[in-house]
Short mmCIF file of C-alpha atoms in Angstrom, two decimals:
data_model
loop_
_atom_site.label_atom_id
_atom_site.label_comp_id
_atom_site.label_asym_id
_atom_site.label_seq_id
_atom_site.Cartn_x
_atom_site.Cartn_y
_atom_site.Cartn_z
CA MET J 1 0.15 -0.12 -0.01
CA SER J 2 1.25 2.85 -1.28
CA GLU J 3 1.50 6.33 0.58
CA SER J 4 -0.65 7.54 -2.66
CA GLU J 5 -3.59 4.99 -2.09
CA ALA J 6 -6.68 6.05 0.32
CA LEU J 7 -8.08 3.59 2.90
CA LEU J 8 -11.73 3.88 1.79
CA PHE J 9 -14.04 2.22 4.43
CA ASN J 10 -17.37 2.89 5.93
CA LEU J 11 -18.05 4.56 9.40
CA THR J 12 -21.53 3.39 11.31
CA VAL J 13 -22.60 5.23 14.40
CA SER J 14 -25.17 4.01 17.11
CA SER J 15 -26.04 4.50 19.94
CA LEU J 16 -28.46 2.68 22.25
CA GLU J 17 -31.82 3.91 21.97
CA SER J 18 -31.47 6.17 19.34
CA THR J 19 -33.56 6.64 16.37
CA ASP J 20 -32.70 6.41 12.47
CA GLU J 21 -33.23 10.27 12.57
CA ASP J 22 -31.23 10.40 15.86
CA LEU J 23 -28.55 8.74 13.88
CA ASP J 24 -29.03 10.58 11.00
CA HIS J 25 -28.18 13.37 12.95
CA MET J 26 -25.11 12.27 14.69
CA ALA J 27 -23.90 10.82 11.02
CA ARG J 28 -23.97 15.24 9.89
CA GLN J 29 -22.36 15.71 12.75
CA LEU J 30 -19.63 13.41 12.46
CA LEU J 31 -19.40 14.27 9.28
CA LEU J 32 -18.63 17.82 9.50
CA GLU J 33 -16.13 16.74 12.02
CA LEU J 34 -14.35 14.94 10.12
CA LYS J 35 -14.27 17.49 6.69
CA ASP J 36 -12.21 19.81 9.59
CA LEU J 37 -9.22 16.47 9.70
CA ASP J 38 -8.83 17.09 5.98
CA VAL J 39 -9.63 13.46 4.98
CA GLU J 40 -9.93 12.64 0.89
CA SER J 41 -13.43 12.54 0.86
CA ALA J 42 -16.00 11.85 3.50
CA HIS J 43 -19.85 11.74 2.59
CA LEU J 44 -23.22 10.12 4.13
CA ALA J 45 -23.14 6.78 2.53
CA SER J 46 -26.28 5.85 0.13
CA GLY J 47 -27.75 2.81 -0.26
CA GLY J 48 -30.78 4.12 -2.57
CA SER J 49 -34.45 4.95 -2.46
CA ALA J 50 -36.51 4.76 0.66
CA PRO J 51 -38.74 0.84 0.46
CA GLY J 52 -42.11 1.58 -0.73
CA GLY J 53 -44.40 2.45 2.03
CA THR J 54 -41.97 3.95 3.87
CA LYS J 55 -41.10 7.34 5.75
CA GLY J 56 -38.34 9.51 7.36
CA VAL J 57 -34.29 8.00 6.89
CA ASP J 58 -33.54 5.52 5.11
CA PRO J 59 -32.38 2.97 7.66
CA ILE J 60 -29.82 1.22 5.85
CA THR J 61 -27.61 3.80 5.66
CA ALA J 62 -28.49 5.64 9.03
CA GLY J 63 -25.30 6.87 10.22
CA THR J 64 -23.38 5.54 7.96
CA ILE J 65 -20.90 7.55 6.53
CA ALA J 66 -18.94 6.82 3.55
CA LEU J 67 -14.71 7.84 4.26
CA ALA J 68 -11.24 8.27 2.17
CA VAL J 69 -8.38 8.57 4.91
CA LEU J 70 -4.40 8.35 3.50
CA PRO J 71 -3.04 5.95 5.41
CA THR J 72 -0.57 8.36 7.27
CA MET J 73 -4.13 10.21 7.87
CA LEU J 74 -5.25 6.74 9.65
CA PRO J 75 -3.87 6.99 13.29
CA LYS J 76 -4.59 10.93 13.70
CA VAL J 77 -8.61 9.71 11.92
CA LEU J 78 -8.76 6.88 14.55
CA GLU J 79 -8.10 9.60 17.44
CA PHE J 80 -10.31 11.38 16.85
CA LEU J 81 -13.54 8.31 16.45
CA GLN J 82 -12.46 7.70 19.71
CA ALA J 83 -13.10 10.61 21.42
CA TRP J 84 -15.54 11.44 19.30
CA SER J 85 -17.43 8.25 20.57
CA LEU J 86 -16.85 8.75 24.43
CA ARG J 87 -18.34 11.99 24.12
CA ASP J 88 -21.84 10.42 24.98
CA ARG J 89 -21.98 6.54 26.96
CA ASP J 90 -24.16 4.85 24.34
CA ARG J 91 -22.26 6.15 21.53
CA THR J 92 -20.53 3.47 19.27
CA ILE J 93 -18.98 3.30 15.97
CA LYS J 94 -18.94 0.79 13.44
CA PHE J 95 -16.27 0.53 10.42
CA LYS J 96 -15.49 -1.96 7.09
CA GLY J 97 -13.27 -1.97 4.92
CA LYS J 98 -9.78 -2.46 3.24
CA LEU J 99 -6.75 -2.14 5.38
CA ALA J 100 -4.15 -3.25 4.22
CA ASP J 101 -5.39 -5.62 0.89
CA GLN J 102 -7.67 -6.53 3.80
CA GLN J 103 -11.15 -6.78 3.53
CA ILE J 104 -12.44 -6.51 7.76
CA GLU J 105 -15.01 -5.13 9.00
CA PHE J 106 -15.16 -4.66 13.50
CA GLU J 107 -17.15 -3.56 15.76
CA GLY J 108 -14.54 -3.26 19.30
CA SER J 109 -13.08 -0.77 21.19
CA PHE J 110 -11.37 1.77 19.64
CA GLY J 111 -8.05 0.04 21.01
CA GLU J 112 -8.57 -2.94 19.67
CA MET J 113 -8.94 -1.27 16.27
CA GLN J 114 -5.63 0.51 16.80
CA GLU J 115 -4.17 -2.57 17.85
CA LEU J 116 -5.85 -4.38 14.42
CA VAL J 117 -5.35 -1.96 12.21
CA GLU J 118 -1.41 -1.99 13.14
CA MET J 119 -1.17 -5.58 13.11
CA LEU J 120 -2.15 -5.18 9.52
CA GLU J 121 0.26 -2.34 8.40
CA LYS J 122 3.36 -4.60 9.83
CA LYS J 123 1.50 -7.59 7.77
CA GLN J 124 1.27 -5.76 4.67
CA LYS J 125 5.43 -4.83 5.05
CA LYS J 126 6.62 -8.36 5.42
CA LYS J 127 4.40 -8.81 2.14
CA ARG J 128 6.43 -5.92 0.22
CA LYS J 129 9.77 -7.38 1.75
#
């Protein structure tokens, strides 16, 4: 993975007892803050139109952000996400994307996520040798 290759992944925010509208609001606030971090790109994920007969936010995409980050920015983004999730004790973030040429899906503590990222980066460096 070169320094110029952006890492692409989706973040899904959740909170106990939150409605789809609450999740959408949280994701929009997080999106604004992520854009201040100088990420390559960040936008609300789109899953298409809501099913017929439903109203409100599309439940497939409620709280989901598509994000592209350069590898050098990943530690800063992870640190920010950890701080963001700790602002409210009920907040969690799920991560799904590709790191070090491996498709991963993760939900857990940010310490565990950082360990996973470090392990995958070391594995990728060994492959390049």
